[in-house]
Amino acid sequence: MKIISFKICPFVQRVTALLEATNTPYDIEYIDLSHKPQWFLDISPNAQVPVLVTDDDQVLFESDAITEYVDEVIANSLSRTDPVEKAQDRAWSYLAAKNYLVQCSAQRSPNAEQLQERGEKLSAAFSKMEKRLGDAKFVNGDELGMIDIAWLPLLHRAHIVAQESGYDFLANFPKLKNLQINLLATGIAEKSVPRDFDERFASFYLSESTHLGEMAQEKNGMGCAAEAECRVDDLSCCA
């Protein structure tokens, strides 16, 4: 199967994280969303990534649909088998996915006031997951599951932000912080993004035009210029 992607999209990472976690072979092709090729527009109804092209050239779009398809066709599914539990896991996964762009918006905040305001929206979702979590390694126990995969992009990006700027979106959520540590320890986060992900992420979300970028500059004594990987005023380029 083949994934059509751009390099810092959290929805794409959700798909590639599932593929990496299950050792499923795949190809990936990156496109420039500022200059979308016509062949991509021809196969993507909403002109967003990710798009998955199956082995028999069928096209799938929307990360929710793609991850369900992948989990159904691979040999080592991460889904629980009980219908109720499976539905519950989908709901908690959806909670993560619908907050990807909330996090993107918070990370692009131009000042402290907007970072606080937008961060509170993200914290509302984090608070719900904090109450859901127990003391196990992952969400449903000691084995990786579909909810963990859905939350990985949020927690991976929060880790980079904290590391580079000192601002921790998870500061008030110890159980979620523990999940973040355990997920990062698997190595899936690094495997599910391109080699230059950290650099590209920083150039967009930790640039001089963002408050997090200002914090990173103060912390590290350096800043970076924004890169037009996705338009500053358009955070809806993936889904």
PDB file of N, CA, C and O in Angstrom, residues 98-165:
ATOM      1  N   LYS A  98      -9.823  14.577  16.528  1.00  0.00           N
ATOM      2  CA  LYS A  98     -10.517  15.853  16.345  1.00  0.00           C
ATOM      3  C   LYS A  98      -9.808  16.991  17.074  1.00  0.00           C
ATOM      4  O   LYS A  98     -10.172  18.161  16.911  1.00  0.00           O
ATOM      5  N   ASN A  99      -8.761  16.659  17.840  1.00  0.00           N
ATOM      6  CA  ASN A  99      -7.971  17.686  18.506  1.00  0.00           C
ATOM      7  C   ASN A  99      -6.597  17.902  17.869  1.00  0.00           C
ATOM      8  O   ASN A  99      -5.803  18.705  18.368  1.00  0.00           O
ATOM      9  N   TYR A 100      -6.317  17.214  16.757  1.00  0.00           N
ATOM     10  CA  TYR A 100      -5.051  17.449  16.064  1.00  0.00           C
ATOM     11  C   TYR A 100      -4.933  18.909  15.627  1.00  0.00           C
ATOM     12  O   TYR A 100      -3.905  19.556  15.826  1.00  0.00           O
ATOM     13  N   LEU A 101      -5.990  19.426  15.009  1.00  0.00           N
ATOM     14  CA  LEU A 101      -5.936  20.797  14.520  1.00  0.00           C
ATOM     15  C   LEU A 101      -6.037  21.805  15.668  1.00  0.00           C
ATOM     16  O   LEU A 101      -5.549  22.933  15.539  1.00  0.00           O
ATOM     17  N   VAL A 102      -6.650  21.395  16.785  1.00  0.00           N
ATOM     18  CA  VAL A 102      -6.660  22.240  17.974  1.00  0.00           C
ATOM     19  C   VAL A 102      -5.223  22.450  18.458  1.00  0.00           C
ATOM     20  O   VAL A 102      -4.804  23.565  18.791  1.00  0.00           O
ATOM     21  N   GLN A 103      -4.465  21.362  18.471  1.00  0.00           N
ATOM     22  CA  GLN A 103      -3.064  21.453  18.866  1.00  0.00           C
ATOM     23  C   GLN A 103      -2.259  22.278  17.873  1.00  0.00           C
ATOM     24  O   GLN A 103      -1.426  23.109  18.265  1.00  0.00           O
ATOM     25  N   CYS A 104      -2.510  22.055  16.587  1.00  0.00           N
ATOM     26  CA  CYS A 104      -1.816  22.841  15.556  1.00  0.00           C
ATOM     27  C   CYS A 104      -2.049  24.327  15.772  1.00  0.00           C
ATOM     28  O   CYS A 104      -1.117  25.133  15.698  1.00  0.00           O
ATOM     29  N   SER A 105      -3.292  24.696  16.037  1.00  0.00           N
ATOM     30  CA  SER A 105      -3.643  26.090  16.256  1.00  0.00           C
ATOM     31  C   SER A 105      -2.939  26.642  17.490  1.00  0.00           C
ATOM     32  O   SER A 105      -2.418  27.772  17.471  1.00  0.00           O
ATOM     33  N   ALA A 106      -2.921  25.877  18.563  1.00  0.00           N
ATOM     34  CA  ALA A 106      -2.241  26.321  19.788  1.00  0.00           C
ATOM     35  C   ALA A 106      -0.757  26.538  19.530  1.00  0.00           C
ATOM     36  O   ALA A 106      -0.169  27.529  19.993  1.00  0.00           O
ATOM     37  N   GLN A 107      -0.151  25.628  18.795  1.00  0.00           N
ATOM     38  CA  GLN A 107       1.279  25.733  18.514  1.00  0.00           C
ATOM     39  C   GLN A 107       1.612  26.939  17.646  1.00  0.00           C
ATOM     40  O   GLN A 107       2.730  27.461  17.708  1.00  0.00           O
ATOM     41  N   ARG A 108       0.650  27.393  16.844  1.00  0.00           N
ATOM     42  CA  ARG A 108       0.871  28.546  15.986  1.00  0.00           C
ATOM     43  C   ARG A 108       0.522  29.874  16.671  1.00  0.00           C
ATOM     44  O   ARG A 108       0.599  30.937  16.049  1.00  0.00           O
ATOM     45  N   SER A 109       0.163  29.837  17.952  1.00  0.00           N
ATOM     46  CA  SER A 109      -0.244  31.043  18.659  1.00  0.00           C
ATOM     47  C   SER A 109       0.829  32.123  18.585  1.00  0.00           C
ATOM     48  O   SER A 109       1.990  31.878  18.913  1.00  0.00           O
ATOM     49  N   PRO A 110       0.441  33.351  18.216  1.00  0.00           N
ATOM     50  CA  PRO A 110       1.434  34.417  18.067  1.00  0.00           C
ATOM     51  C   PRO A 110       1.824  35.093  19.381  1.00  0.00           C
ATOM     52  O   PRO A 110       2.823  35.804  19.435  1.00  0.00           O
ATOM     53  N   ASN A 111       1.048  34.862  20.441  1.00  0.00           N
ATOM     54  CA  ASN A 111       1.365  35.518  21.719  1.00  0.00           C
ATOM     55  C   ASN A 111       0.915  34.636  22.882  1.00  0.00           C
ATOM     56  O   ASN A 111       0.230  33.620  22.694  1.00  0.00           O
ATOM     57  N   ALA A 112       1.296  35.052  24.093  1.00  0.00           N
ATOM     58  CA  ALA A 112       1.015  34.258  25.284  1.00  0.00           C
ATOM     59  C   ALA A 112      -0.474  34.124  25.551  1.00  0.00           C
ATOM     60  O   ALA A 112      -0.938  33.062  25.989  1.00  0.00           O
ATOM     61  N   GLU A 113      -1.222  35.173  25.295  1.00  0.00           N
ATOM     62  CA  GLU A 113      -2.656  35.150  25.552  1.00  0.00           C
ATOM     63  C   GLU A 113      -3.361  34.108  24.687  1.00  0.00           C
ATOM     64  O   GLU A 113      -4.195  33.337  25.174  1.00  0.00           O
ATOM     65  N   GLN A 114      -3.033  34.100  23.409  1.00  0.00           N
ATOM     66  CA  GLN A 114      -3.668  33.130  22.521  1.00  0.00           C
ATOM     67  C   GLN A 114      -3.181  31.715  22.798  1.00  0.00           C
ATOM     68  O   GLN A 114      -3.942  30.760  22.654  1.00  0.00           O
ATOM     69  N   LEU A 115      -1.921  31.575  23.195  1.00  0.00           N
ATOM     70  CA  LEU A 115      -1.430  30.243  23.561  1.00  0.00           C
ATOM     71  C   LEU A 115      -2.210  29.703  24.751  1.00  0.00           C
ATOM     72  O   LEU A 115      -2.593  28.532  24.777  1.00  0.00           O
ATOM     73  N   GLN A 116      -2.470  30.549  25.735  1.00  0.00           N
ATOM     74  CA  GLN A 116      -3.243  30.108  26.898  1.00  0.00           C
ATOM     75  C   GLN A 116      -4.668  29.751  26.502  1.00  0.00           C
ATOM     76  O   GLN A 116      -5.197  28.716  26.914  1.00  0.00           O
ATOM     77  N   GLU A 117      -5.285  30.617  25.689  1.00  0.00           N
ATOM     78  CA  GLU A 117      -6.672  30.387  25.275  1.00  0.00           C
ATOM     79  C   GLU A 117      -6.796  29.107  24.451  1.00  0.00           C
ATOM     80  O   GLU A 117      -7.680  28.276  24.696  1.00  0.00           O
ATOM     81  N   ARG A 118      -5.944  28.957  23.477  1.00  0.00           N
ATOM     82  CA  ARG A 118      -6.002  27.770  22.621  1.00  0.00           C
ATOM     83  C   ARG A 118      -5.530  26.530  23.373  1.00  0.00           C
ATOM     84  O   ARG A 118      -6.045  25.424  23.139  1.00  0.00           O
ATOM     85  N   GLY A 119      -4.576  26.702  24.271  1.00  0.00           N
ATOM     86  CA  GLY A 119      -4.098  25.580  25.067  1.00  0.00           C
ATOM     87  C   GLY A 119      -5.167  25.030  25.982  1.00  0.00           C
ATOM     88  O   GLY A 119      -5.211  23.827  26.259  1.00  0.00           O
ATOM     89  N   GLU A 120      -6.055  25.902  26.459  1.00  0.00           N
ATOM     90  CA  GLU A 120      -7.150  25.445  27.320  1.00  0.00           C
ATOM     91  C   GLU A 120      -8.107  24.529  26.562  1.00  0.00           C
ATOM     92  O   GLU A 120      -8.663  23.586  27.138  1.00  0.00           O
ATOM     93  N   LYS A 121      -8.310  24.798  25.285  1.00  0.00           N
ATOM     94  CA  LYS A 121      -9.163  23.927  24.475  1.00  0.00           C
ATOM     95  C   LYS A 121      -8.536  22.544  24.351  1.00  0.00           C
ATOM     96  O   LYS A 121      -9.226  21.522  24.423  1.00  0.00           O
ATOM     97  N   LEU A 122      -7.224  22.512  24.170  1.00  0.00           N
ATOM     98  CA  LEU A 122      -6.527  21.238  24.090  1.00  0.00           C
ATOM     99  C   LEU A 122      -6.547  20.528  25.447  1.00  0.00           C
ATOM    100  O   LEU A 122      -6.719  19.309  25.526  1.00  0.00           O
ATOM    101  N   SER A 123      -6.402  21.297  26.510  1.00  0.00           N
ATOM    102  CA  SER A 123      -6.413  20.723  27.860  1.00  0.00           C
ATOM    103  C   SER A 123      -7.743  20.065  28.192  1.00  0.00           C
ATOM    104  O   SER A 123      -7.792  19.115  28.984  1.00  0.00           O
ATOM    105  N   ALA A 124      -8.826  20.553  27.590  1.00  0.00           N
ATOM    106  CA  ALA A 124     -10.143  19.949  27.836  1.00  0.00           C
ATOM    107  C   ALA A 124     -10.145  18.494  27.373  1.00  0.00           C
ATOM    108  O   ALA A 124     -10.699  17.618  28.044  1.00  0.00           O
ATOM    109  N   ALA A 125      -9.519  18.225  26.224  1.00  0.00           N
ATOM    110  CA  ALA A 125      -9.416  16.852  25.732  1.00  0.00           C
ATOM    111  C   ALA A 125      -8.443  16.045  26.575  1.00  0.00           C
ATOM    112  O   ALA A 125      -8.696  14.878  26.902  1.00  0.00           O
ATOM    113  N   PHE A 126      -7.331  16.664  26.951  1.00  0.00           N
ATOM    114  CA  PHE A 126      -6.346  15.969  27.776  1.00  0.00           C
ATOM    115  C   PHE A 126      -6.937  15.579  29.125  1.00  0.00           C
ATOM    116  O   PHE A 126      -6.630  14.519  29.666  1.00  0.00           O
ATOM    117  N   SER A 127      -7.785  16.441  29.667  1.00  0.00           N
ATOM    118  CA  SER A 127      -8.410  16.160  30.957  1.00  0.00           C
ATOM    119  C   SER A 127      -9.308  14.928  30.884  1.00  0.00           C
ATOM    120  O   SER A 127      -9.342  14.106  31.811  1.00  0.00           O
ATOM    121  N   LYS A 128     -10.015  14.793  29.773  1.00  0.00           N
ATOM    122  CA  LYS A 128     -10.885  13.627  29.595  1.00  0.00           C
ATOM    123  C   LYS A 128     -10.073  12.343  29.531  1.00  0.00           C
ATOM    124  O   LYS A 128     -10.435  11.327  30.138  1.00  0.00           O
ATOM    125  N   MET A 129      -8.949  12.377  28.790  1.00  0.00           N
ATOM    126  CA  MET A 129      -8.112  11.187  28.707  1.00  0.00           C
ATOM    127  C   MET A 129      -7.426  10.897  30.035  1.00  0.00           C
ATOM    128  O   MET A 129      -7.248   9.730  30.406  1.00  0.00           O
ATOM    129  N   GLU A 130      -7.052  11.939  30.763  1.00  0.00           N
ATOM    130  CA  GLU A 130      -6.431  11.753  32.077  1.00  0.00           C
ATOM    131  C   GLU A 130      -7.348  10.944  32.994  1.00  0.00           C
ATOM    132  O   GLU A 130      -6.899  10.045  33.724  1.00  0.00           O
ATOM    133  N   LYS A 131      -8.648  11.224  32.956  1.00  0.00           N
ATOM    134  CA  LYS A 131      -9.615  10.490  33.777  1.00  0.00           C
ATOM    135  C   LYS A 131      -9.801   9.060  33.283  1.00  0.00           C
ATOM    136  O   LYS A 131     -10.133   8.164  34.063  1.00  0.00           O
ATOM    137  N   ARG A 132      -9.602   8.859  31.988  1.00  0.00           N
ATOM    138  CA  ARG A 132      -9.772   7.528  31.385  1.00  0.00           C
ATOM    139  C   ARG A 132      -8.611   6.591  31.731  1.00  0.00           C
ATOM    140  O   ARG A 132      -8.804   5.376  31.848  1.00  0.00           O
ATOM    141  N   LEU A 133      -7.429   7.144  31.903  1.00  0.00           N
ATOM    142  CA  LEU A 133      -6.232   6.333  32.088  1.00  0.00           C
ATOM    143  C   LEU A 133      -6.140   5.730  33.485  1.00  0.00           C
ATOM    144  O   LEU A 133      -6.579   6.323  34.466  1.00  0.00           O
ATOM    145  N   GLY A 134      -5.529   4.538  33.529  1.00  0.00           N
ATOM    146  CA  GLY A 134      -5.232   3.900  34.806  1.00  0.00           C
ATOM    147  C   GLY A 134      -3.732   3.905  35.032  1.00  0.00           C
ATOM    148  O   GLY A 134      -3.037   4.821  34.615  1.00  0.00           O
ATOM    149  N   ASP A 135      -3.247   2.852  35.644  1.00  0.00           N
ATOM    150  CA  ASP A 135      -1.824   2.769  35.949  1.00  0.00           C
ATOM    151  C   ASP A 135      -1.069   1.859  34.994  1.00  0.00           C
ATOM    152  O   ASP A 135       0.123   1.591  35.189  1.00  0.00           O
ATOM    153  N   ALA A 136      -1.742   1.370  33.955  1.00  0.00           N
ATOM    154  CA  ALA A 136      -1.101   0.461  33.008  1.00  0.00           C
ATOM    155  C   ALA A 136      -0.141   1.214  32.097  1.00  0.00           C
ATOM    156  O   ALA A 136      -0.113   2.451  32.056  1.00  0.00           O
ATOM    157  N   LYS A 137       0.614   0.473  31.341  1.00  0.00           N
ATOM    158  CA  LYS A 137       1.619   1.051  30.446  1.00  0.00           C
ATOM    159  C   LYS A 137       0.970   1.854  29.329  1.00  0.00           C
ATOM    160  O   LYS A 137       1.411   2.954  28.990  1.00  0.00           O
ATOM    161  N   PHE A 138      -0.101   1.283  28.746  1.00  0.00           N
ATOM    162  CA  PHE A 138      -0.826   1.950  27.671  1.00  0.00           C
ATOM    163  C   PHE A 138      -2.284   2.127  28.077  1.00  0.00           C
ATOM    164  O   PHE A 138      -2.662   1.807  29.204  1.00  0.00           O
ATOM    165  N   VAL A 139      -3.112   2.597  27.173  1.00  0.00           N
ATOM    166  CA  VAL A 139      -4.483   2.963  27.540  1.00  0.00           C
ATOM    167  C   VAL A 139      -5.273   1.773  28.066  1.00  0.00           C
ATOM    168  O   VAL A 139      -5.935   1.849  29.101  1.00  0.00           O
ATOM    169  N   ASN A 140      -5.202   0.644  27.346  1.00  0.00           N
ATOM    170  CA  ASN A 140      -6.012  -0.528  27.730  1.00  0.00           C
ATOM    171  C   ASN A 140      -5.212  -1.622  28.417  1.00  0.00           C
ATOM    172  O   ASN A 140      -5.692  -2.741  28.554  1.00  0.00           O
ATOM    173  N   GLY A 141      -4.011  -1.318  28.848  1.00  0.00           N
ATOM    174  CA  GLY A 141      -3.196  -2.343  29.500  1.00  0.00           C
ATOM    175  C   GLY A 141      -1.745  -2.219  29.076  1.00  0.00           C
ATOM    176  O   GLY A 141      -1.261  -1.146  28.723  1.00  0.00           O
ATOM    177  N   ASP A 142      -1.064  -3.345  29.085  1.00  0.00           N
ATOM    178  CA  ASP A 142       0.361  -3.340  28.768  1.00  0.00           C
ATOM    179  C   ASP A 142       0.655  -3.614  27.301  1.00  0.00           C
ATOM    180  O   ASP A 142       1.818  -3.688  26.902  1.00  0.00           O
ATOM    181  N   GLU A 143      -0.395  -3.773  26.492  1.00  0.00           N
ATOM    182  CA  GLU A 143      -0.215  -3.988  25.063  1.00  0.00           C
ATOM    183  C   GLU A 143      -0.704  -2.756  24.295  1.00  0.00           C
ATOM    184  O   GLU A 143      -1.728  -2.176  24.625  1.00  0.00           O
ATOM    185  N   LEU A 144       0.036  -2.408  23.275  1.00  0.00           N
ATOM    186  CA  LEU A 144      -0.313  -1.262  22.445  1.00  0.00           C
ATOM    187  C   LEU A 144      -1.654  -1.489  21.755  1.00  0.00           C
ATOM    188  O   LEU A 144      -1.952  -2.595  21.299  1.00  0.00           O
ATOM    189  N   GLY A 145      -2.487  -0.447  21.676  1.00  0.00           N
ATOM    190  CA  GLY A 145      -3.796  -0.563  21.040  1.00  0.00           C
ATOM    191  C   GLY A 145      -4.091   0.605  20.130  1.00  0.00           C
ATOM    192  O   GLY A 145      -3.276   1.517  19.957  1.00  0.00           O
ATOM    193  N   MET A 146      -5.279   0.597  19.547  1.00  0.00           N
ATOM    194  CA  MET A 146      -5.656   1.616  18.575  1.00  0.00           C
ATOM    195  C   MET A 146      -5.767   3.007  19.196  1.00  0.00           C
ATOM    196  O   MET A 146      -5.471   4.010  18.537  1.00  0.00           O
ATOM    197  N   ILE A 147      -6.207   3.098  20.445  1.00  0.00           N
ATOM    198  CA  ILE A 147      -6.285   4.410  21.093  1.00  0.00           C
ATOM    199  C   ILE A 147      -4.894   5.014  21.226  1.00  0.00           C
ATOM    200  O   ILE A 147      -4.688   6.206  20.974  1.00  0.00           O
ATOM    201  N   ASP A 148      -3.922   4.193  21.608  1.00  0.00           N
ATOM    202  CA  ASP A 148      -2.554   4.678  21.761  1.00  0.00           C
ATOM    203  C   ASP A 148      -2.028   5.263  20.454  1.00  0.00           C
ATOM    204  O   ASP A 148      -1.392   6.319  20.449  1.00  0.00           O
ATOM    205  N   ILE A 149      -2.330   4.586  19.354  1.00  0.00           N
ATOM    206  CA  ILE A 149      -1.882   5.051  18.044  1.00  0.00           C
ATOM    207  C   ILE A 149      -2.503   6.413  17.720  1.00  0.00           C
ATOM    208  O   ILE A 149      -1.840   7.312  17.197  1.00  0.00           O
ATOM    209  N   ALA A 150      -3.779   6.584  18.037  1.00  0.00           N
ATOM    210  CA  ALA A 150      -4.460   7.838  17.745  1.00  0.00           C
ATOM    211  C   ALA A 150      -3.916   8.997  18.578  1.00  0.00           C
ATOM    212  O   ALA A 150      -3.843  10.138  18.104  1.00  0.00           O
ATOM    213  N   TRP A 151      -3.508   8.713  19.809  1.00  0.00           N
ATOM    214  CA  TRP A 151      -3.006   9.768  20.687  1.00  0.00           C
ATOM    215  C   TRP A 151      -1.523  10.045  20.476  1.00  0.00           C
ATOM    216  O   TRP A 151      -1.012  11.080  20.923  1.00  0.00           O
ATOM    217  N   LEU A 152      -0.834   9.160  19.806  1.00  0.00           N
ATOM    218  CA  LEU A 152       0.610   9.335  19.615  1.00  0.00           C
ATOM    219  C   LEU A 152       0.990  10.657  18.944  1.00  0.00           C
ATOM    220  O   LEU A 152       1.920  11.333  19.402  1.00  0.00           O
ATOM    221  N   PRO A 153       0.341  11.090  17.849  1.00  0.00           N
ATOM    222  CA  PRO A 153       0.735  12.372  17.242  1.00  0.00           C
ATOM    223  C   PRO A 153       0.633  13.554  18.203  1.00  0.00           C
ATOM    224  O   PRO A 153       1.509  14.432  18.217  1.00  0.00           O
ATOM    225  N   LEU A 154      -0.416  13.602  19.011  1.00  0.00           N
ATOM    226  CA  LEU A 154      -0.564  14.680  19.987  1.00  0.00           C
ATOM    227  C   LEU A 154       0.571  14.660  21.006  1.00  0.00           C
ATOM    228  O   LEU A 154       1.169  15.703  21.319  1.00  0.00           O
ATOM    229  N   LEU A 155       0.869  13.487  21.519  1.00  0.00           N
ATOM    230  CA  LEU A 155       1.864  13.369  22.580  1.00  0.00           C
ATOM    231  C   LEU A 155       3.279  13.544  22.045  1.00  0.00           C
ATOM    232  O   LEU A 155       4.147  14.096  22.737  1.00  0.00           O
ATOM    233  N   HIS A 156       3.521  13.087  20.831  1.00  0.00           N
ATOM    234  CA  HIS A 156       4.828  13.276  20.197  1.00  0.00           C
ATOM    235  C   HIS A 156       5.117  14.759  20.001  1.00  0.00           C
ATOM    236  O   HIS A 156       6.202  15.254  20.334  1.00  0.00           O
ATOM    237  N   ARG A 157       4.149  15.486  19.483  1.00  0.00           N
ATOM    238  CA  ARG A 157       4.332  16.918  19.250  1.00  0.00           C
ATOM    239  C   ARG A 157       4.458  17.692  20.561  1.00  0.00           C
ATOM    240  O   ARG A 157       5.240  18.640  20.653  1.00  0.00           O
ATOM    241  N   ALA A 158       3.704  17.294  21.569  1.00  0.00           N
ATOM    242  CA  ALA A 158       3.825  17.934  22.877  1.00  0.00           C
ATOM    243  C   ALA A 158       5.226  17.734  23.446  1.00  0.00           C
ATOM    244  O   ALA A 158       5.779  18.629  24.098  1.00  0.00           O
ATOM    245  N   HIS A 159       5.801  16.581  23.187  1.00  0.00           N
ATOM    246  CA  HIS A 159       7.172  16.291  23.655  1.00  0.00           C
ATOM    247  C   HIS A 159       8.179  17.219  22.984  1.00  0.00           C
ATOM    248  O   HIS A 159       9.063  17.777  23.654  1.00  0.00           O
ATOM    249  N   ILE A 160       8.055  17.393  21.670  1.00  0.00           N
ATOM    250  CA  ILE A 160       8.984  18.261  20.952  1.00  0.00           C
ATOM    251  C   ILE A 160       8.866  19.696  21.438  1.00  0.00           C
ATOM    252  O   ILE A 160       9.872  20.379  21.667  1.00  0.00           O
ATOM    253  N   VAL A 161       7.626  20.154  21.616  1.00  0.00           N
ATOM    254  CA  VAL A 161       7.399  21.515  22.097  1.00  0.00           C
ATOM    255  C   VAL A 161       8.036  21.715  23.477  1.00  0.00           C
ATOM    256  O   VAL A 161       8.714  22.722  23.727  1.00  0.00           O
ATOM    257  N   ALA A 162       7.829  20.774  24.383  1.00  0.00           N
ATOM    258  CA  ALA A 162       8.383  20.884  25.729  1.00  0.00           C
ATOM    259  C   ALA A 162       9.904  20.861  25.701  1.00  0.00           C
ATOM    260  O   ALA A 162      10.570  21.618  26.419  1.00  0.00           O
ATOM    261  N   GLN A 163      10.437  20.002  24.879  1.00  0.00           N
ATOM    262  CA  GLN A 163      11.889  19.861  24.781  1.00  0.00           C
ATOM    263  C   GLN A 163      12.543  21.128  24.239  1.00  0.00           C
ATOM    264  O   GLN A 163      13.592  21.558  24.723  1.00  0.00           O
ATOM    265  N   GLU A 164      11.915  21.718  23.234  1.00  0.00           N
ATOM    266  CA  GLU A 164      12.530  22.860  22.559  1.00  0.00           C
ATOM    267  C   GLU A 164      12.199  24.200  23.212  1.00  0.00           C
ATOM    268  O   GLU A 164      13.032  25.112  23.212  1.00  0.00           O
ATOM    269  N   SER A 165      10.987  24.345  23.761  1.00  0.00           N
ATOM    270  CA  SER A 165      10.573  25.648  24.285  1.00  0.00           C
ATOM    271  C   SER A 165      10.439  25.695  25.801  1.00  0.00           C
ATOM    272  O   SER A 165      10.384  26.776  26.389  1.00  0.00           O
TER     273      SER A 165
END
